[in-house]
Tab-separated table of N, CA and C in Angstrom:
chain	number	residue	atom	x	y	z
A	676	UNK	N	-179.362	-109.584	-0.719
A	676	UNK	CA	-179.070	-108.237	-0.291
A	676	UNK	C	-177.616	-108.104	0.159
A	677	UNK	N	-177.036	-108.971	0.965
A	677	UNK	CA	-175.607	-108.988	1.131
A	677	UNK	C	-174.927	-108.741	0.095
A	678	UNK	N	-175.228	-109.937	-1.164
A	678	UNK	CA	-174.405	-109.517	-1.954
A	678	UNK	C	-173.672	-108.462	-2.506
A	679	UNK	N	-174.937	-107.464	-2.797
A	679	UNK	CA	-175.327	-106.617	-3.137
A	679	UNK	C	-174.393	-105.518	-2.477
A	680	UNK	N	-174.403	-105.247	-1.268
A	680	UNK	CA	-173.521	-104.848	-0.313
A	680	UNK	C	-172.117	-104.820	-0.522
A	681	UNK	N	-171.780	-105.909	-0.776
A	681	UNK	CA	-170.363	-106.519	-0.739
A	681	UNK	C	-169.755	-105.773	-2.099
A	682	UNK	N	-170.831	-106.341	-3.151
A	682	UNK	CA	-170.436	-105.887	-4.744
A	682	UNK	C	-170.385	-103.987	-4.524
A	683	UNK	N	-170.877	-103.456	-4.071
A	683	UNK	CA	-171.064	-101.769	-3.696
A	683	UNK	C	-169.590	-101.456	-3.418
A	684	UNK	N	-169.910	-102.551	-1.689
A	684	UNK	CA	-168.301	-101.973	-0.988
A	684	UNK	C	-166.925	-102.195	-1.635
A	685	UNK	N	-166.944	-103.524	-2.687
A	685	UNK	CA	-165.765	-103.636	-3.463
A	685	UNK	C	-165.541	-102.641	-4.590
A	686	UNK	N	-166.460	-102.173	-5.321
A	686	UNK	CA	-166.489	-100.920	-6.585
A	686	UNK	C	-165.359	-99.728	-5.718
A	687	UNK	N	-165.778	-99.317	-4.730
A	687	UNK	CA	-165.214	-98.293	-3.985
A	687	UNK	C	-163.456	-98.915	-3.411
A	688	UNK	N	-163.130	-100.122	-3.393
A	688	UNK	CA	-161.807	-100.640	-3.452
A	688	UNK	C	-161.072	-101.169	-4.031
A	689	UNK	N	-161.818	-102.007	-5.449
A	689	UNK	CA	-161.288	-102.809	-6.509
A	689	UNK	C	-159.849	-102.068	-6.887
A	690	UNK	N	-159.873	-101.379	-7.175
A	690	UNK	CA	-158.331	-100.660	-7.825
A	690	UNK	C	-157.182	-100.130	-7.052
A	691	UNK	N	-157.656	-100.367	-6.082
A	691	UNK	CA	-156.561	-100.608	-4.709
A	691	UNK	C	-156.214	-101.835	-4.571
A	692	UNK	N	-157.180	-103.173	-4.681
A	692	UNK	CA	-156.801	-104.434	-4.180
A	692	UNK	C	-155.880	-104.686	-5.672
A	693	UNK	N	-156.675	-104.393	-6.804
A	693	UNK	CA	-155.806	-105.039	-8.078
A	693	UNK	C	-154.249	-104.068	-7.815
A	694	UNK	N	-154.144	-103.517	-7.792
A	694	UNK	CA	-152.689	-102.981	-7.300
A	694	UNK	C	-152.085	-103.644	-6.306
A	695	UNK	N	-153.011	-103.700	-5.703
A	695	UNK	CA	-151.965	-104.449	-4.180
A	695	UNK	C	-151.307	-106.104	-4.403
A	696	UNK	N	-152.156	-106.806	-5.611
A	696	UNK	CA	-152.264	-108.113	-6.413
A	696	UNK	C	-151.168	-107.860	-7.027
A	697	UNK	N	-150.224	-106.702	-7.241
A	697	UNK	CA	-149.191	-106.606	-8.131
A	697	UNK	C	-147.738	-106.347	-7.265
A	698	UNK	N	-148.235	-106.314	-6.209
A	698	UNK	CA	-146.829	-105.872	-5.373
A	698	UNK	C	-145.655	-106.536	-5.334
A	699	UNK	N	-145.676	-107.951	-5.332
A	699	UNK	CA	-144.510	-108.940	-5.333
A	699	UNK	C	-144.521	-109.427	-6.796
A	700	UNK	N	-145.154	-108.816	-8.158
A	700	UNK	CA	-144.027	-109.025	-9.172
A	700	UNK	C	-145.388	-109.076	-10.332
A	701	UNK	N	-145.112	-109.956	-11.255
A	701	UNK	CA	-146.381	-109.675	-12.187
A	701	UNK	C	-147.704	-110.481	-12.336
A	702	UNK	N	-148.416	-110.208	-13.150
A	702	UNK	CA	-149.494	-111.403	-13.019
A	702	UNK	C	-150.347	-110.912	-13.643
A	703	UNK	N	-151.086	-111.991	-14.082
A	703	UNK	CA	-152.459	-111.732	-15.229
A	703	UNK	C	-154.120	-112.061	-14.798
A	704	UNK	N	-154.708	-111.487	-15.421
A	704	UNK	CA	-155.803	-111.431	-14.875
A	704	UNK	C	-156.326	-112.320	-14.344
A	705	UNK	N	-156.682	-113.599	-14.903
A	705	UNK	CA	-156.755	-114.758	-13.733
A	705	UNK	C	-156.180	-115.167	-12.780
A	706	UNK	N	-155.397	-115.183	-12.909
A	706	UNK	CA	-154.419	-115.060	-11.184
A	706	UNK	C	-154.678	-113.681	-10.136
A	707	UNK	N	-154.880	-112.716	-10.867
A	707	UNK	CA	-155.733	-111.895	-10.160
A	707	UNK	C	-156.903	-111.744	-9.500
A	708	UNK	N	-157.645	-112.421	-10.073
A	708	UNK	CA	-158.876	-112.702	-9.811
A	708	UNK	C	-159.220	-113.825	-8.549
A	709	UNK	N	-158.151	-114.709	-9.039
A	709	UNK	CA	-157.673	-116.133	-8.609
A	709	UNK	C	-157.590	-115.312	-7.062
A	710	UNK	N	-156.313	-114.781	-6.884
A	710	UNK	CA	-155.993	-113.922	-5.220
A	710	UNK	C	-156.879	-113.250	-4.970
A	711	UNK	N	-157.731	-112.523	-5.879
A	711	UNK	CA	-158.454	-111.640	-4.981
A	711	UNK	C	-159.940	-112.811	-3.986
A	712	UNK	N	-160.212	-113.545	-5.102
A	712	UNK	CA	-161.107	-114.821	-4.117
A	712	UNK	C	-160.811	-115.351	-3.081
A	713	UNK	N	-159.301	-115.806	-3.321
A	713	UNK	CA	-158.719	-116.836	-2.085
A	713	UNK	C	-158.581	-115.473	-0.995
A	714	UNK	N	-158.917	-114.625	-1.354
A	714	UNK	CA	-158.638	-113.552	-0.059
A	714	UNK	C	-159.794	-113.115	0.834
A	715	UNK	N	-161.120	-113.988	0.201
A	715	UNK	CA	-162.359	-114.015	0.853
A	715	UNK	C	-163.052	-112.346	0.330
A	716	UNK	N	-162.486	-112.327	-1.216
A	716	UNK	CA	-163.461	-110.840	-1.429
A	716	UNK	C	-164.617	-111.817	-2.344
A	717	UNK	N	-164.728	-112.756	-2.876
A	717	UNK	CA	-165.436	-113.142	-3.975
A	717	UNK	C	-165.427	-113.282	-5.200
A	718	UNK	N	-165.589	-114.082	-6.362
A	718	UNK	CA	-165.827	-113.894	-7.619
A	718	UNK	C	-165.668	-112.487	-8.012
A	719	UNK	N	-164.824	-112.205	-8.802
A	719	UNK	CA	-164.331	-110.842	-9.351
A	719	UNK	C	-164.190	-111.796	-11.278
A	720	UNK	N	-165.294	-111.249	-11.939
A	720	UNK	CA	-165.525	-111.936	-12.993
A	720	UNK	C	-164.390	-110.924	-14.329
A	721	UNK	N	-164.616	-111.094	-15.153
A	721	UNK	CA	-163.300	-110.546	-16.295
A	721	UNK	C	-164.316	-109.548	-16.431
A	722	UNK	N	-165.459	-108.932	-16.604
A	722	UNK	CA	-165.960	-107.999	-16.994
A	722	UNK	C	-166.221	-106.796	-16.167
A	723	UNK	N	-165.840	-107.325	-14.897
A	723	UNK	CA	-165.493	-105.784	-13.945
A	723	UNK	C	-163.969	-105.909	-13.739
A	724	UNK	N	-162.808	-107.079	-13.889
A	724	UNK	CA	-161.572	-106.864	-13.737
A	724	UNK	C	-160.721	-106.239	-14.838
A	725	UNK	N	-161.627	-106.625	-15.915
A	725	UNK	CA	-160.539	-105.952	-17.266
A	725	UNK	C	-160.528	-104.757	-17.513
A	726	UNK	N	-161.664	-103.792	-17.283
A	726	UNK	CA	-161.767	-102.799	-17.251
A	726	UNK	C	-160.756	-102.072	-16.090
A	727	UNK	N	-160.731	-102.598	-15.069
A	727	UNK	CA	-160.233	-101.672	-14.159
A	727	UNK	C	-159.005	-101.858	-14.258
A	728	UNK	N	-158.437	-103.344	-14.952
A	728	UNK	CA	-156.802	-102.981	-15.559
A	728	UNK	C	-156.825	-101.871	-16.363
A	729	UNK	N	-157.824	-101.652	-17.474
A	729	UNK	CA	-157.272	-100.905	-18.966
A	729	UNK	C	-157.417	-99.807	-18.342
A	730	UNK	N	-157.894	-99.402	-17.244
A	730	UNK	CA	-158.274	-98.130	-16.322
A	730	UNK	C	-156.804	-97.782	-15.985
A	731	UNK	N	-155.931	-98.813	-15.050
A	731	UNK	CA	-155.216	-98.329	-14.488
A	731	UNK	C	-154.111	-98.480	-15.293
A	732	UNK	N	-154.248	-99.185	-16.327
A	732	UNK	CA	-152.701	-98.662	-17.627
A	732	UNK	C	-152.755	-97.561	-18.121
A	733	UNK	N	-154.545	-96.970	-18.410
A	733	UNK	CA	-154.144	-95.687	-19.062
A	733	UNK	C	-153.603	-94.936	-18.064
A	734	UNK	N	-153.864	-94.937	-16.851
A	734	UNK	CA	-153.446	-93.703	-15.972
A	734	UNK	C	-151.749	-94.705	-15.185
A	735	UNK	N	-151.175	-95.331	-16.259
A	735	UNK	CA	-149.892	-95.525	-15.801
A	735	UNK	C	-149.523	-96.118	-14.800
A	736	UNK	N	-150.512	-96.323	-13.749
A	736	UNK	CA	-150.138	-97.003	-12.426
A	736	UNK	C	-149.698	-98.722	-13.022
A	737	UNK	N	-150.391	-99.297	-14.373
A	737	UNK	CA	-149.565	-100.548	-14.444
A	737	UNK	C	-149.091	-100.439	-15.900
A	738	UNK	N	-148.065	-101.574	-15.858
A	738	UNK	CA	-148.021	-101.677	-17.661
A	738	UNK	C	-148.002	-102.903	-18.052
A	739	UNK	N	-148.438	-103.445	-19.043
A	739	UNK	CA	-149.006	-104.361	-19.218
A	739	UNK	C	-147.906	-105.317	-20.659
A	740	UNK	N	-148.065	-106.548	-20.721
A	740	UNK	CA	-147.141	-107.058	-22.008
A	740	UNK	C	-148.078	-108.341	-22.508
A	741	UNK	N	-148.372	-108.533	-23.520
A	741	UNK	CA	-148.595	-109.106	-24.101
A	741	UNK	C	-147.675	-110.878	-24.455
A	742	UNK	N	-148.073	-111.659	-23.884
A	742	UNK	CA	-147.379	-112.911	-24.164
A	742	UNK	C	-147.868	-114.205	-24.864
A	743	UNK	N	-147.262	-114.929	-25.801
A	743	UNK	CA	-147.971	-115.763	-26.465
A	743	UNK	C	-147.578	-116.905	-25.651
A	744	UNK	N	-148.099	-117.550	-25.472
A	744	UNK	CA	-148.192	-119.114	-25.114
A	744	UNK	C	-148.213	-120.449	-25.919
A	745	UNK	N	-147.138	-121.534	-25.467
A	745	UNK	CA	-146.533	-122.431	-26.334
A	745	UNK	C	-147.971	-123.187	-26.778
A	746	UNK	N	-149.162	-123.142	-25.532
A	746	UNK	CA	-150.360	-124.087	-26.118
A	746	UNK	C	-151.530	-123.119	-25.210
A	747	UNK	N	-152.331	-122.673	-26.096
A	747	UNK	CA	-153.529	-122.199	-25.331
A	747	UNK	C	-153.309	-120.879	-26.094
A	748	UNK	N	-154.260	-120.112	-25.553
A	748	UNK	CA	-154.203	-118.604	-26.134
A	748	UNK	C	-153.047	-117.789	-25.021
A	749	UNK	N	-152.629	-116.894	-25.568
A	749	UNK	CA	-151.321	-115.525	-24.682
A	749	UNK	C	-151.846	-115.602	-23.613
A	750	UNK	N	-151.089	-114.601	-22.748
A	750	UNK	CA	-151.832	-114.282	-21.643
A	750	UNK	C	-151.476	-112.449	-21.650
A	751	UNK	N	-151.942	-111.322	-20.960
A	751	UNK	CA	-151.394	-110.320	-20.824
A	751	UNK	C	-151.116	-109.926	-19.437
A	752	UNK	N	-149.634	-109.502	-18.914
A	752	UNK	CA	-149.284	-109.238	-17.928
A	752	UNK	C	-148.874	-108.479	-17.270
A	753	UNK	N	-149.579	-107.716	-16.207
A	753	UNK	CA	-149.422	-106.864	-16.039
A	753	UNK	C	-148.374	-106.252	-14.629
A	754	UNK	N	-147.561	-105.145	-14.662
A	754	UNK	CA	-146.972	-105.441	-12.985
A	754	UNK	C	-146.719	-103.649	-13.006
A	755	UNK	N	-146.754	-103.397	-11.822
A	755	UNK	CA	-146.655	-102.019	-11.020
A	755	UNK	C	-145.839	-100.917	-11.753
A	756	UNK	N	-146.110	-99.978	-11.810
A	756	UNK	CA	-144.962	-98.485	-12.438
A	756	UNK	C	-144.891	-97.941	-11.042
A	757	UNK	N	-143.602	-97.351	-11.454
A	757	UNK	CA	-143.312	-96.436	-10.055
A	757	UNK	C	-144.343	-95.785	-9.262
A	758	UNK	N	-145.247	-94.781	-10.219
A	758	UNK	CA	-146.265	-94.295	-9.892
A	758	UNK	C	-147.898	-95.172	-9.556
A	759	UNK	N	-147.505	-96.279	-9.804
A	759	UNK	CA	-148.319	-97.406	-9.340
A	759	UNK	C	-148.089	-97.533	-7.592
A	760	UNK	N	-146.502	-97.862	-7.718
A	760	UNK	CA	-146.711	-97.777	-5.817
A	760	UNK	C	-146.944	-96.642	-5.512
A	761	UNK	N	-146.548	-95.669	-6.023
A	761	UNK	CA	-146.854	-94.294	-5.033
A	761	UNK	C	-148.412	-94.360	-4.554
A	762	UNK	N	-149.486	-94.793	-6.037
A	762	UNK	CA	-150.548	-94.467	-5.547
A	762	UNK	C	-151.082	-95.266	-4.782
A	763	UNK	N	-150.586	-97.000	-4.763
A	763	UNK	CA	-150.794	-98.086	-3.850
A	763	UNK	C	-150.629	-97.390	-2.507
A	764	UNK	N	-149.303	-96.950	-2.106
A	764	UNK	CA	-149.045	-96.804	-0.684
A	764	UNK	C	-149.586	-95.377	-0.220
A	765	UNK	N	-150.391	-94.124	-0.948
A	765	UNK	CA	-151.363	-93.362	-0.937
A	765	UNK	C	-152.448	-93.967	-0.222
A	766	UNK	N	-153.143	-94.908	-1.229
A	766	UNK	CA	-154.536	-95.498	-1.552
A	766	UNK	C	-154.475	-96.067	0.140
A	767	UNK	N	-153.874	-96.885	0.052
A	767	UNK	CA	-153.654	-98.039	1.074
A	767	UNK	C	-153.905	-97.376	2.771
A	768	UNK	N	-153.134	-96.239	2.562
A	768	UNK	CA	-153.199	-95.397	3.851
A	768	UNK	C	-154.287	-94.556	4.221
A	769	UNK	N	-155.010	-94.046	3.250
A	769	UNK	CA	-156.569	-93.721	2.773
A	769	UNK	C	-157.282	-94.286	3.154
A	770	UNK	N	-157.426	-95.325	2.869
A	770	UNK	CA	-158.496	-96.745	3.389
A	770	UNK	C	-158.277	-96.922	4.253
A	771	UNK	N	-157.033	-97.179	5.198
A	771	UNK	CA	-156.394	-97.667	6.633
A	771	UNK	C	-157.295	-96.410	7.270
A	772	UNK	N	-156.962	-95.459	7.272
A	772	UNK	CA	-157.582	-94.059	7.704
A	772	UNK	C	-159.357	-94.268	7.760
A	773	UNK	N	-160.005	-94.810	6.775
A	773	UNK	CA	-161.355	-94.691	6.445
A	773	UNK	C	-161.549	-95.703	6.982
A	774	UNK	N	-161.308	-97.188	7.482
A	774	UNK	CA	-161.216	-98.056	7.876
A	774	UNK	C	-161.583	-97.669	9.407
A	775	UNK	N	-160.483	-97.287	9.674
A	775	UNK	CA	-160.756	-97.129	11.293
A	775	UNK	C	-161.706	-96.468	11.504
A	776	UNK	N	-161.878	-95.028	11.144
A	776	UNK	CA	-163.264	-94.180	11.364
A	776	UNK	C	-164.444	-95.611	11.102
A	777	UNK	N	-164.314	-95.925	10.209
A	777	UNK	CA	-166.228	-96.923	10.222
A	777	UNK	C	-165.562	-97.808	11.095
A	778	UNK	N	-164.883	-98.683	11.667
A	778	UNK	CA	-164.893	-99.587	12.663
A	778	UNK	C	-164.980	-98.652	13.974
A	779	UNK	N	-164.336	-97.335	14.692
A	779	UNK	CA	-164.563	-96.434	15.064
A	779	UNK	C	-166.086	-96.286	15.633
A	780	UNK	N	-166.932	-96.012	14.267
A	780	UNK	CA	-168.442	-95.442	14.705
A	780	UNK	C	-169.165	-96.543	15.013
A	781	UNK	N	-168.907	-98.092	14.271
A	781	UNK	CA	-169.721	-99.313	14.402
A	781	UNK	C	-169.712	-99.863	16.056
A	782	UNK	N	-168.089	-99.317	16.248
A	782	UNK	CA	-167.832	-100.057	17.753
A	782	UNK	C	-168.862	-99.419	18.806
A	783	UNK	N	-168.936	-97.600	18.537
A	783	UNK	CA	-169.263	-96.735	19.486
A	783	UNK	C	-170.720	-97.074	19.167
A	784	UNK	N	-171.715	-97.503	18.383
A	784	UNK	CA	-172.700	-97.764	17.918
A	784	UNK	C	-173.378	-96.118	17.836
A	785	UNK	N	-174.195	-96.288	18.144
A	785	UNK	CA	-174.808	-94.961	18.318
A	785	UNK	C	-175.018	-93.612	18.868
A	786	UNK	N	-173.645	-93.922	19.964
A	786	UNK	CA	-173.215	-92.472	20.281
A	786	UNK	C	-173.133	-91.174	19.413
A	787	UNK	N	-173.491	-90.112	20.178
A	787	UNK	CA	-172.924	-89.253	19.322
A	787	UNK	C	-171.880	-88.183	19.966
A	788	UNK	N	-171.325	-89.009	20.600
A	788	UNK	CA	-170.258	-88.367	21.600
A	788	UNK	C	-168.737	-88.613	21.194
């Protein structure tokens, strides 16, 4: 049931964190994935991360390049458009905002004051 939870509450932030994964320069989906784990969100598998790249290239927030590799298959890499930070440092302040309200009501528990 946690899981479950967790996987909910990340759908509603995934495309904020993969943006925020792009702030100091470029990187490809496994390394994405890679940070978003070591950051204690969990397994973020290629079939909910790739989508929410091709999501956020069409709507411009990233752009993406295609690279071949001397041994192994390419990789594709993706890093921030202008309008990528705008909506990062939007998004970011959104959540900061929504953040506090639920830590806010959890602290006050059941008041309704």
């Amino acid at each position: 049931m946690a899981a479950d939870r967790r996987s909910s509450w990340l759908k509603g932030v995934l495309d904020l964190l993969v943006l925020s994964c792009l702030t100091d320069g470029e990187s490809y989906g496994y390394e994405i994935a890679r940070s978003l784990a070591d950051a204690g969100l969990g397994e973020i598998k290629g079939g909910t991360l790739y989508p929410v790249l091709n999501r956020l290239e069409e709507a411009g927030l990233v752009e993406a390049e295609f690279r071949a590799a001397e041994r192994g298959p390419g990789r594709r890499y993706y890093r921030l458009t202008a309008p990528g930070r705008t909506r990062l440092a939007a998004e970011s302040e959104a959540w900061t905002e929504f953040h506090r309200a639920v830590q806010g009501k959890l602290h006050a528990g059941g008041s309704t004051s």
